[in-house]
Short mmCIF file of C-alpha atoms in Angstrom, two decimals:
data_model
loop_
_atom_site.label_atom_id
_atom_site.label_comp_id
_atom_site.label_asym_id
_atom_site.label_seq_id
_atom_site.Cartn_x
_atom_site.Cartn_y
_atom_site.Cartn_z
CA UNK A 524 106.39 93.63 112.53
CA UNK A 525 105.41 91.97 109.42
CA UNK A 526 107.03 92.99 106.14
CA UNK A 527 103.64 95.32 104.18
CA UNK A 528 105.24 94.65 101.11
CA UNK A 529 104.61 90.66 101.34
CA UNK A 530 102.65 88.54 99.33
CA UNK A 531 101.10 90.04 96.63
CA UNK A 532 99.63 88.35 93.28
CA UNK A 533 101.21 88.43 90.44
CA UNK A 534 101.23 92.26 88.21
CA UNK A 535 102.54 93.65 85.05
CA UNK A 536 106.04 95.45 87.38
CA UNK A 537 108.64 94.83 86.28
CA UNK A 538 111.19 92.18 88.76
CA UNK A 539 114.43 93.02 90.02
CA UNK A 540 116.44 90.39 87.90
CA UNK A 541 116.00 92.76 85.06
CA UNK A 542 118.03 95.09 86.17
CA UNK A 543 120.99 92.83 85.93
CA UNK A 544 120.86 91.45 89.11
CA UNK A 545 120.32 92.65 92.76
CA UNK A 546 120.89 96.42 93.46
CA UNK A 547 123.56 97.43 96.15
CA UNK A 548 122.60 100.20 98.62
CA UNK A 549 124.51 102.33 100.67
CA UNK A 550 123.68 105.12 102.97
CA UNK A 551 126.02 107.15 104.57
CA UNK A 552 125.60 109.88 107.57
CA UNK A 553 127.41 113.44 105.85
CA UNK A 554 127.78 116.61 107.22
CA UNK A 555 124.61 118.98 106.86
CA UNK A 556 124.68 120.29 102.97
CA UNK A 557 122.30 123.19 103.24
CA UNK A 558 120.12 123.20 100.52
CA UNK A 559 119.91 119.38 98.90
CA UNK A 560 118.08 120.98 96.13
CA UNK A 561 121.55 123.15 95.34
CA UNK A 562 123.21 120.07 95.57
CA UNK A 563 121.36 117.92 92.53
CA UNK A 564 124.06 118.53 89.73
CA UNK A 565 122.61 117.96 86.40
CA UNK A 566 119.96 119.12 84.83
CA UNK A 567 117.89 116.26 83.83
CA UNK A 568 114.95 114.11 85.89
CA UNK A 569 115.21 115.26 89.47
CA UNK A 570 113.56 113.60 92.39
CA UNK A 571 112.54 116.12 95.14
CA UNK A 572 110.61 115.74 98.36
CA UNK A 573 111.30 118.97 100.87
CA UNK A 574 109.88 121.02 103.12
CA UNK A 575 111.58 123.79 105.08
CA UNK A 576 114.88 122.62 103.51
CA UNK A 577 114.42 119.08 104.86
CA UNK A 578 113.68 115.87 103.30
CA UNK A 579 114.79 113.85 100.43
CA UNK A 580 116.55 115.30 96.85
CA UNK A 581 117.85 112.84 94.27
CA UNK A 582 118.92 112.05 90.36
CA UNK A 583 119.59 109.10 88.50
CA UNK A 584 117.54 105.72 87.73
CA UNK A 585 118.78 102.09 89.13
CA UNK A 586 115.20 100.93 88.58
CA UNK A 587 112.00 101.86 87.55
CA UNK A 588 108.57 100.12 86.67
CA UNK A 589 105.57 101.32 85.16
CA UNK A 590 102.63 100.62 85.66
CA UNK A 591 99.45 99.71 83.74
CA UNK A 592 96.35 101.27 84.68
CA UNK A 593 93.76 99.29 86.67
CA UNK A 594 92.86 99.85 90.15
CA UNK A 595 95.58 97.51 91.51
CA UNK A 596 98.29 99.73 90.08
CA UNK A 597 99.37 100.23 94.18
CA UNK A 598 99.91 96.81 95.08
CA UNK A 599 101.50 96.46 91.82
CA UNK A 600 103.85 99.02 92.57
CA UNK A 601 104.35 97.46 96.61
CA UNK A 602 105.02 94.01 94.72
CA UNK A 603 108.04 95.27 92.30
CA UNK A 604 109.43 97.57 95.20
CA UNK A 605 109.10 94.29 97.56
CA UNK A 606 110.86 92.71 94.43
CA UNK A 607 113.92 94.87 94.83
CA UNK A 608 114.31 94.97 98.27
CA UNK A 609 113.99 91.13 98.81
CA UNK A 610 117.27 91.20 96.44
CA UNK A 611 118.77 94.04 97.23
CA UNK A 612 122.40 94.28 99.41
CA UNK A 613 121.31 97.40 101.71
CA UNK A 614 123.75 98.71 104.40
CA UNK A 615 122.51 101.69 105.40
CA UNK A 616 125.36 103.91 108.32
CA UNK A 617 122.91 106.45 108.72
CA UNK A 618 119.74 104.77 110.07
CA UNK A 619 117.69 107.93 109.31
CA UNK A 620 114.16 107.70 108.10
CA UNK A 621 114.04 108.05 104.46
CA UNK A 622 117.96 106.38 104.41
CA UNK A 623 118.26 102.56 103.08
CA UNK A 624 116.73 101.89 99.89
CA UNK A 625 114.31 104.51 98.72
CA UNK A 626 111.69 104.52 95.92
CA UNK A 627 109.73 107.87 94.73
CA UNK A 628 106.57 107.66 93.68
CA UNK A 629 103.64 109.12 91.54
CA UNK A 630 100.43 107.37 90.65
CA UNK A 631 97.52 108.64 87.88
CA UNK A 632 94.73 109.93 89.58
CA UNK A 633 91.48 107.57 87.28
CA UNK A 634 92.29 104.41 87.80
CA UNK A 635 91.53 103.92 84.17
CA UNK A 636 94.96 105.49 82.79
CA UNK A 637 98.14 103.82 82.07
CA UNK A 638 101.35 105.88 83.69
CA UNK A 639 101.67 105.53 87.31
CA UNK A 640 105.55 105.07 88.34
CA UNK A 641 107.78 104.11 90.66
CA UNK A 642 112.26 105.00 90.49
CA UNK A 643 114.70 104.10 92.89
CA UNK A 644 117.41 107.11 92.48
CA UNK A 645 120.82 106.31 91.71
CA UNK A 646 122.02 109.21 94.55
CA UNK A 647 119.54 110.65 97.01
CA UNK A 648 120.55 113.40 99.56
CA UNK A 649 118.67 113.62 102.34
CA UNK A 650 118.40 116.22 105.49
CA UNK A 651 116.13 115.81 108.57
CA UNK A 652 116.50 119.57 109.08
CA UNK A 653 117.84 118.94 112.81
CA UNK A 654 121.02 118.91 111.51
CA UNK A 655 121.35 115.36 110.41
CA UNK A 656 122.11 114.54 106.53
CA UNK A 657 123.35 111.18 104.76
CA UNK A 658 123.79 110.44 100.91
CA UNK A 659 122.24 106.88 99.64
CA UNK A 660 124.04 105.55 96.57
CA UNK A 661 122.67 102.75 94.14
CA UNK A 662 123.99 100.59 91.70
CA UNK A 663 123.59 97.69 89.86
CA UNK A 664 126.08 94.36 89.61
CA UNK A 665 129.31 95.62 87.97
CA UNK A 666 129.05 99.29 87.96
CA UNK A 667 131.12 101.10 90.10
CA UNK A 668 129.85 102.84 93.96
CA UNK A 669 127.79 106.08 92.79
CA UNK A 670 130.83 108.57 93.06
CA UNK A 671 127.87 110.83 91.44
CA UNK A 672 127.26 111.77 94.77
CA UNK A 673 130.34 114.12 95.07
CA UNK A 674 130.10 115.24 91.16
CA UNK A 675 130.34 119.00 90.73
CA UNK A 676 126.94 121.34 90.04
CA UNK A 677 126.33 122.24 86.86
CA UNK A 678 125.69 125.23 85.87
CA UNK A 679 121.36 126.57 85.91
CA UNK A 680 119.93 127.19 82.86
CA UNK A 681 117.46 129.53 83.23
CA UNK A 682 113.73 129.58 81.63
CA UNK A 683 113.41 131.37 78.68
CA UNK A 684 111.03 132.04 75.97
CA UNK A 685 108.18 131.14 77.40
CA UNK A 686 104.28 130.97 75.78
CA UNK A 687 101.33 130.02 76.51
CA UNK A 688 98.10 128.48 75.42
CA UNK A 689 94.94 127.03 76.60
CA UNK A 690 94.53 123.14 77.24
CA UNK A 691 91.96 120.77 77.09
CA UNK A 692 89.46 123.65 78.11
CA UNK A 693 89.23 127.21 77.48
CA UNK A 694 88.29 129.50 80.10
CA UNK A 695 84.79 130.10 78.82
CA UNK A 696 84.47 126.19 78.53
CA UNK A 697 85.60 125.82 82.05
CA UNK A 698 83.23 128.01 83.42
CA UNK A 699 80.81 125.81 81.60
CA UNK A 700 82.24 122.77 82.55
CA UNK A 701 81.35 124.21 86.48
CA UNK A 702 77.59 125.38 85.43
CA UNK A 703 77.26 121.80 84.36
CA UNK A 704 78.51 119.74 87.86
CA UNK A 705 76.64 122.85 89.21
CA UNK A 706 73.26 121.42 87.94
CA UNK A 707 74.04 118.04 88.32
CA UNK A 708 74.78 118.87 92.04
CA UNK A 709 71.43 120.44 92.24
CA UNK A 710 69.65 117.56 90.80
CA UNK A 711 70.78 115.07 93.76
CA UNK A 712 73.51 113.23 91.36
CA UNK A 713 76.04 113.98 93.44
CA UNK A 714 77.04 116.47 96.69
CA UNK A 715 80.59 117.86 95.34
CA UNK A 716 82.66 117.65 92.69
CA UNK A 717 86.47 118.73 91.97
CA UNK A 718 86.88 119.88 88.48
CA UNK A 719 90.38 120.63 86.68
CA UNK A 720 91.75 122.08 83.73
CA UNK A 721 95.14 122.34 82.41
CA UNK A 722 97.26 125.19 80.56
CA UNK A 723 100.78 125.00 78.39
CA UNK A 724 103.54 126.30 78.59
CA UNK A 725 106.60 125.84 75.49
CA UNK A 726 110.25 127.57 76.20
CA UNK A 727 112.57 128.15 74.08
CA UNK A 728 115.05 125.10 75.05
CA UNK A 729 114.33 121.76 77.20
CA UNK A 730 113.81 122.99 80.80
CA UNK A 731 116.13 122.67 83.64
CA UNK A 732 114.03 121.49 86.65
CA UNK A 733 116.34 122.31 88.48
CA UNK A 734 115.45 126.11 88.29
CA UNK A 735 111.68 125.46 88.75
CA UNK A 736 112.10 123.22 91.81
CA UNK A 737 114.48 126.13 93.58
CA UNK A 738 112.26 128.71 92.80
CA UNK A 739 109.11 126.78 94.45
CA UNK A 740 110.91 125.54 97.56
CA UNK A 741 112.37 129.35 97.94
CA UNK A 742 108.64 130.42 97.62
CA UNK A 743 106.63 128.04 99.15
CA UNK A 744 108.64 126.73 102.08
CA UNK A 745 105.53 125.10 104.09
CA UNK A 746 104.46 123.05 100.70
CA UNK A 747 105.91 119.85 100.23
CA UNK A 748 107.90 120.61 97.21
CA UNK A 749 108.04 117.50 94.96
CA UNK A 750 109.32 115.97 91.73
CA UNK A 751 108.78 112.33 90.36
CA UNK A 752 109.27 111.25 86.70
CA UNK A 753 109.11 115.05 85.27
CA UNK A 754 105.61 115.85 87.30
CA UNK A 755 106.68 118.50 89.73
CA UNK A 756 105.24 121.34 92.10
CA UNK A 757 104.59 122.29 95.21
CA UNK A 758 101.55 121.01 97.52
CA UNK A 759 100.54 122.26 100.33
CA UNK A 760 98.23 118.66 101.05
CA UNK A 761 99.66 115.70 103.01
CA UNK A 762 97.78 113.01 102.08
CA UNK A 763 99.45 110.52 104.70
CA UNK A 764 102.82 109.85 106.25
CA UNK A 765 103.54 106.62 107.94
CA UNK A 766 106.83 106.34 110.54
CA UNK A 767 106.25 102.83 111.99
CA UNK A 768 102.49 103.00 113.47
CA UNK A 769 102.10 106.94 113.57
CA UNK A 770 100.50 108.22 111.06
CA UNK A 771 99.18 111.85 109.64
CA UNK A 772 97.63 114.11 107.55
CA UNK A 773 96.86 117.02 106.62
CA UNK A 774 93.21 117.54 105.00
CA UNK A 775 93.15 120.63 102.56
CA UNK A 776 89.13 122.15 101.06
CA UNK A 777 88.35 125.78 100.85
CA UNK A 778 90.05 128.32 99.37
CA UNK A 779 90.10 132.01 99.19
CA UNK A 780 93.05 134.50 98.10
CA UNK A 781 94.88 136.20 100.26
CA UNK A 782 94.26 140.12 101.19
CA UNK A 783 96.56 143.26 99.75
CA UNK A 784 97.69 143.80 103.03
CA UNK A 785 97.03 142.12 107.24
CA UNK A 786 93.44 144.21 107.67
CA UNK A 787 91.94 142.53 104.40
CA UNK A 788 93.95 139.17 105.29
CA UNK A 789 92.68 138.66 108.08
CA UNK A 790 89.10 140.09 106.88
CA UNK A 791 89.13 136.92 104.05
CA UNK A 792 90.27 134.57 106.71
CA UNK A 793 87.15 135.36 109.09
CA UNK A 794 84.77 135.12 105.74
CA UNK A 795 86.62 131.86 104.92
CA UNK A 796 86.32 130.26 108.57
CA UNK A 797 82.33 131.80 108.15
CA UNK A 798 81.49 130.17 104.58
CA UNK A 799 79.14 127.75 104.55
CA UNK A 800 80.14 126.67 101.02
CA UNK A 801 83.73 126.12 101.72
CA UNK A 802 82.94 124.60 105.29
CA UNK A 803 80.76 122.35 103.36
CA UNK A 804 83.71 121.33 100.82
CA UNK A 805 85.81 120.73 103.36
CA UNK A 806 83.86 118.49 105.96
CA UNK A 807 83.09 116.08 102.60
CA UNK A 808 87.26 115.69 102.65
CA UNK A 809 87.09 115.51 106.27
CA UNK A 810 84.65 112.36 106.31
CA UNK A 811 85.92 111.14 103.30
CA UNK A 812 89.62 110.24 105.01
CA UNK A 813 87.91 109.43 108.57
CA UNK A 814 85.69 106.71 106.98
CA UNK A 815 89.21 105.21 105.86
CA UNK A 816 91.22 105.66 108.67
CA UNK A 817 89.32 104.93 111.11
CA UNK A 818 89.12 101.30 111.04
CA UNK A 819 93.09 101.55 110.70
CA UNK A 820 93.49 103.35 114.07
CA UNK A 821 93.41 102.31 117.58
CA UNK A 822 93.67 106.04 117.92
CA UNK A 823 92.66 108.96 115.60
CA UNK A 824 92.60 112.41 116.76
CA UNK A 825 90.82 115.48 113.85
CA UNK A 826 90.89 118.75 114.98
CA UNK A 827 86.81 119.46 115.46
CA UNK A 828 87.25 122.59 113.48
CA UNK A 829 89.40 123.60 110.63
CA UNK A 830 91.96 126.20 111.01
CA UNK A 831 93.24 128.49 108.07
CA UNK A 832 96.50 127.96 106.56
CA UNK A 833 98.17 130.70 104.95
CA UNK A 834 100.27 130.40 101.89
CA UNK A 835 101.83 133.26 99.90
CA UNK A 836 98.99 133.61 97.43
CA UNK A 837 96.05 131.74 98.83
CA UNK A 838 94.25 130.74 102.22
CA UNK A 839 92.93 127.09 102.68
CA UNK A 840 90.62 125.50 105.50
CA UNK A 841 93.26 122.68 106.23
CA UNK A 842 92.35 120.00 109.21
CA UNK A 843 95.41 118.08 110.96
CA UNK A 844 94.78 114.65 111.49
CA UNK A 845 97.06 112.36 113.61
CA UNK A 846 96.26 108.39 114.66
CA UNK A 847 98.68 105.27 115.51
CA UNK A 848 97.79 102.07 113.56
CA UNK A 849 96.03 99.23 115.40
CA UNK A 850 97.41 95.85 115.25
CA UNK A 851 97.04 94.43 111.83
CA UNK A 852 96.54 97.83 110.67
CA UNK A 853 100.39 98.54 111.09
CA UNK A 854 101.34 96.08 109.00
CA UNK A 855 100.38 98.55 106.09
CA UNK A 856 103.16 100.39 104.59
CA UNK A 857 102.05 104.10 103.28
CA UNK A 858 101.55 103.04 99.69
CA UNK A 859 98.82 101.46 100.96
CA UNK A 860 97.67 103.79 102.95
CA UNK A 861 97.91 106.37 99.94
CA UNK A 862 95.92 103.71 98.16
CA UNK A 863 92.94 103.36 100.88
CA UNK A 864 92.88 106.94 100.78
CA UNK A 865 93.16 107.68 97.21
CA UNK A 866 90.76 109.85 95.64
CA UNK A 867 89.87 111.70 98.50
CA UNK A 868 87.04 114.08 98.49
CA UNK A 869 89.60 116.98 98.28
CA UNK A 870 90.70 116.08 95.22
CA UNK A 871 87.71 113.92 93.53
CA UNK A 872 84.04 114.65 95.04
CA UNK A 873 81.29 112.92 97.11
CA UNK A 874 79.84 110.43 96.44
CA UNK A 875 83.44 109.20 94.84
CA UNK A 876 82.42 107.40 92.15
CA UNK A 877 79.75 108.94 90.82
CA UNK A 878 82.34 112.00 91.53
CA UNK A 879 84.85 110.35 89.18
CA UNK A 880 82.13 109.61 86.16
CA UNK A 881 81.22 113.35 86.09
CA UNK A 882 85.11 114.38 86.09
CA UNK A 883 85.68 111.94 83.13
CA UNK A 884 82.67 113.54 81.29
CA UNK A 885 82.91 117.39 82.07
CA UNK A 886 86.73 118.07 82.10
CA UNK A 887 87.45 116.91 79.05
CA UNK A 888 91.16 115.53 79.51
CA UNK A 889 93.20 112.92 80.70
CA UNK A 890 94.65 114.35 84.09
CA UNK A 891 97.10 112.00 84.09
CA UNK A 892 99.29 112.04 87.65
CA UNK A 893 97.52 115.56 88.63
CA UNK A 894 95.84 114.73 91.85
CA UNK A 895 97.09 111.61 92.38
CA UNK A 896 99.83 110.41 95.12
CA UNK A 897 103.00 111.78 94.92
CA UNK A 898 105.98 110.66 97.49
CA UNK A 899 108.40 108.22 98.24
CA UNK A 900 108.12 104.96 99.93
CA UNK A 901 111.37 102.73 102.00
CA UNK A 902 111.21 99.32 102.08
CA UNK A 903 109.57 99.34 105.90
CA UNK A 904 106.97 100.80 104.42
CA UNK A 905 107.50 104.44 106.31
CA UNK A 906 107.07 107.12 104.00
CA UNK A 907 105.35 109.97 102.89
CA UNK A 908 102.69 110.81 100.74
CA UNK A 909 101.17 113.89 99.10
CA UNK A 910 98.46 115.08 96.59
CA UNK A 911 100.09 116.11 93.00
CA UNK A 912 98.57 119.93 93.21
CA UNK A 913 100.04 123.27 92.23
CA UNK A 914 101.98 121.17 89.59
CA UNK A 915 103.09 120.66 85.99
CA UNK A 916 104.39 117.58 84.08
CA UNK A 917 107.56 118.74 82.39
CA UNK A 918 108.87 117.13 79.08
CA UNK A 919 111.91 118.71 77.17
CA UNK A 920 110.82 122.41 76.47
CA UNK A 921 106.87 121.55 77.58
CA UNK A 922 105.52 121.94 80.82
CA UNK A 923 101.15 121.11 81.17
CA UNK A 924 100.34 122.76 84.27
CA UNK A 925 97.14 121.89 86.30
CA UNK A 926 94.70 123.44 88.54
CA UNK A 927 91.34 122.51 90.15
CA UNK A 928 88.49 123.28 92.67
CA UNK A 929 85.81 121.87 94.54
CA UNK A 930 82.19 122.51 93.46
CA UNK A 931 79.33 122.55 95.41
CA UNK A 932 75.70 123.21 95.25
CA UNK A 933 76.39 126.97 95.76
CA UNK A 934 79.50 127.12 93.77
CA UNK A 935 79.65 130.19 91.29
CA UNK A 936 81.44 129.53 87.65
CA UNK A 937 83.45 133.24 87.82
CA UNK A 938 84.64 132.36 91.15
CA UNK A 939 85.43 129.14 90.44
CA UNK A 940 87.86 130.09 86.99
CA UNK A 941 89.48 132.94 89.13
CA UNK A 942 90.20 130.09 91.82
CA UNK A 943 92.12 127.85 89.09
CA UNK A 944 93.95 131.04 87.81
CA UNK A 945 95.11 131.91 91.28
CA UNK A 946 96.32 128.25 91.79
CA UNK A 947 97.69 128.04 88.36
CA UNK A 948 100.45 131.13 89.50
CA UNK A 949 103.02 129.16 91.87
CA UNK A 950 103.93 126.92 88.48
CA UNK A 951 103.88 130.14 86.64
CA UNK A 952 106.16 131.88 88.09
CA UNK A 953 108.47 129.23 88.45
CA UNK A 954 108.35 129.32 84.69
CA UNK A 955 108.68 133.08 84.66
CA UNK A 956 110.31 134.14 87.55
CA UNK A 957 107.22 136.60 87.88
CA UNK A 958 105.79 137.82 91.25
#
């Protein structure tokens, strides 16, 4: 199969030779750790991909790029990483996928914004859950093999402190912000809309991410609990995962709480699976990623009818999607795929553009990498690939946390503020260690 990493133009990344020369890689199968999160030993910029305890945990930079905005800020990104790997001396022992050279990413979700950023860890850990676990060491010419990998765990440092205060938008303005779209909606300008506002949080000393990252993978084991350049969380939305020409997703629009006990659960469920507001939200996201993948796929299979997934303090309609890549098709690696996809409906509206112009006028604030795709990448191309949700971008003692929903012609603005304030609550109480 072709390299998808091959022949792009020229971009603002950053090459390999400036990292003093080409990076050596080396994977190596270990026996099963447990929790990789427990395993990251310092308490600076962590790199976390896991679910149900498997999947990728790392620390360290041997190289990073980032990138300017511009809606080519993907293959940008696929040109560097191609960059490094072209270079790089990779012998990877444990032939796992997500062993060999690895890159995490996160990209802004407007294609307008500067920030979108790519870092190959100096030490990953990684578990496939079946009990099969390697460590993949980096380093440049002259430094000595990563012996980080065996370094001893520091000790937590807890959250402390903590205060709030309103971002961009207060709630009063938010709910305004939804009466607007609301209108617009009405008016034929557009069919849906996902609007987002942001909240801060300050502590009392720099936070240890760490902490936050245990705390959400503890709490929300069927989210993909991720951390890339200080933007961490946990979503519960795959927005596409390549391993060679199988592909998948996971399509997330509709949301209600979850009951006080299994009678009123399961009540909200049946009025979730019934509402013709949220069904409508959700087939827009539906279509949205079918239009893309489609073409892609000599084979696509979508559930016909959403199903409800459960997480501790919400219920989504969620739609699994599975498809194998046609020929041609597979020689596109899942940055690309992120790209094609990228914003879905989900996360941006429909008609998309005329989704995004409303966005950049009504919510008042840069979102930065909220919404966008967050994951990591090899150099095959195999990878996986979520939506930044449920998530906060953490800097020293500051953490902005983010939350959005979907509006619709029969969207209410109450509803629609309680909706962010539920989703704010898994960043929250990583913050606060609050139930």
């Amino acid at each position: 199969m072709a390299k998808p990493y091959g022949n792009q133009r020229d971009t603002h990344a950053r090459a390999a030779g400036d990292y003093g020369g080409p990076l050596t890689v080396r994977s190596t199968p270990v026996p099963d750790p447990g929790s990789i999160l427990d395993r990251v030993p310092v308490p600076g910029e962590t790199f976390s991909w896991v679910r149900h305890g498997a999947g990728l945990a790392g620390w360290g930079e041997a190289a990073r790029v980032t990138i300017p905005a511009g809606e080519d800020r993907f293959t940008a990104g696929e040109k560097w990483l191609r960059e490094i790997a072209d270079s790089a001396d990779v012998a990877d022992e444990a032939g796992c996928r997500g062993s060999g050279l690895v890159a995490f990413g996160s990209f802004t979700f407007d294609s307008t914004c500067d920030g979108s950023v790519l870092v190959v860890p100096r030490v990953l850990i990684g578990r496939d859950g079946r009990g099969g676990a390697w460590v993949t060491t980096v380093t440049r010419p002259g430094e000595d093999e990563a012996a980080r990998a065996g370094e001893p765990v520091q000790e937590l440092d807890e959250p402390s402190g903590i205060s709030w205060h309103d971002g961009s938008l207060s709630a009063m303005q938010h709910e305004q912000a939804v009466a607007a779209a609301v209108r617009r909606i009405s008016g034929g300008e557009l069919r849906k809309v996902v609007l987002a506002r942001d909240l801060f949080a300050s502590a009392d000393r720099p936070l240890d991410q760490r902490v936050l990252l245990r705390r959400l993978a503890d709490r929300y084991p069927d989210c993909y609990t991720f951390a890339c350049a200080g933007l961490l969380g946990a979503t519960p939305e795959l927005l596409i995962s390549r391993d060679g020409c199988e592909v998948s997703s996971l399509v997330l629009a509709g949301t209600m709480p979850r009951g006080a006990g299994a009678e009123e659960d399961a009540r909200i469920a049946r009025e979730l699976l019934g509402s013709a507001k949220d069904n409508e939200e959700h087939a827009y996201a539906v279509s949205s990623l079918r239009e893309v993948l489609e073409p892609l796929c000599e084979e696509l299979v979508i559930a016909p009818h959403p199903q409800v997934l459960r997480l501790p303090n919400l219920q989504h309609l969620g739609t699994p999607v599975r498809g194998r890549l046609r020929a041609g098709g597979g020689e596109r690696g899942s940055l690309a795929l992120a790209a094609a996809l990228h914003p879905t409906a989900a996360v941006g509206g429909t008609p998309t553009p005329a989704a995004v112009e409303v966005i950049r006028e009504l919510e008042s604030m840069d979102r930065d990498r909220y919404a966008g795709p967050v994951g990591w990448t090899d150099a095959e191309g195999n990878g996986e690939w979520g939506i930044a949700l449920r998530c906060a971008q953490v800097e020293g003692a500051q953490a902005r946390l983010f939350a959005g929903g979907g509006i619709v012609k029969d969207s209410d603005p109450a509803t629609e503020l309680a909706e962010t304030q539920i989703k704010f609550r898994p960043m929250r109480t990583a913050l606060e260690q609050a139930d």
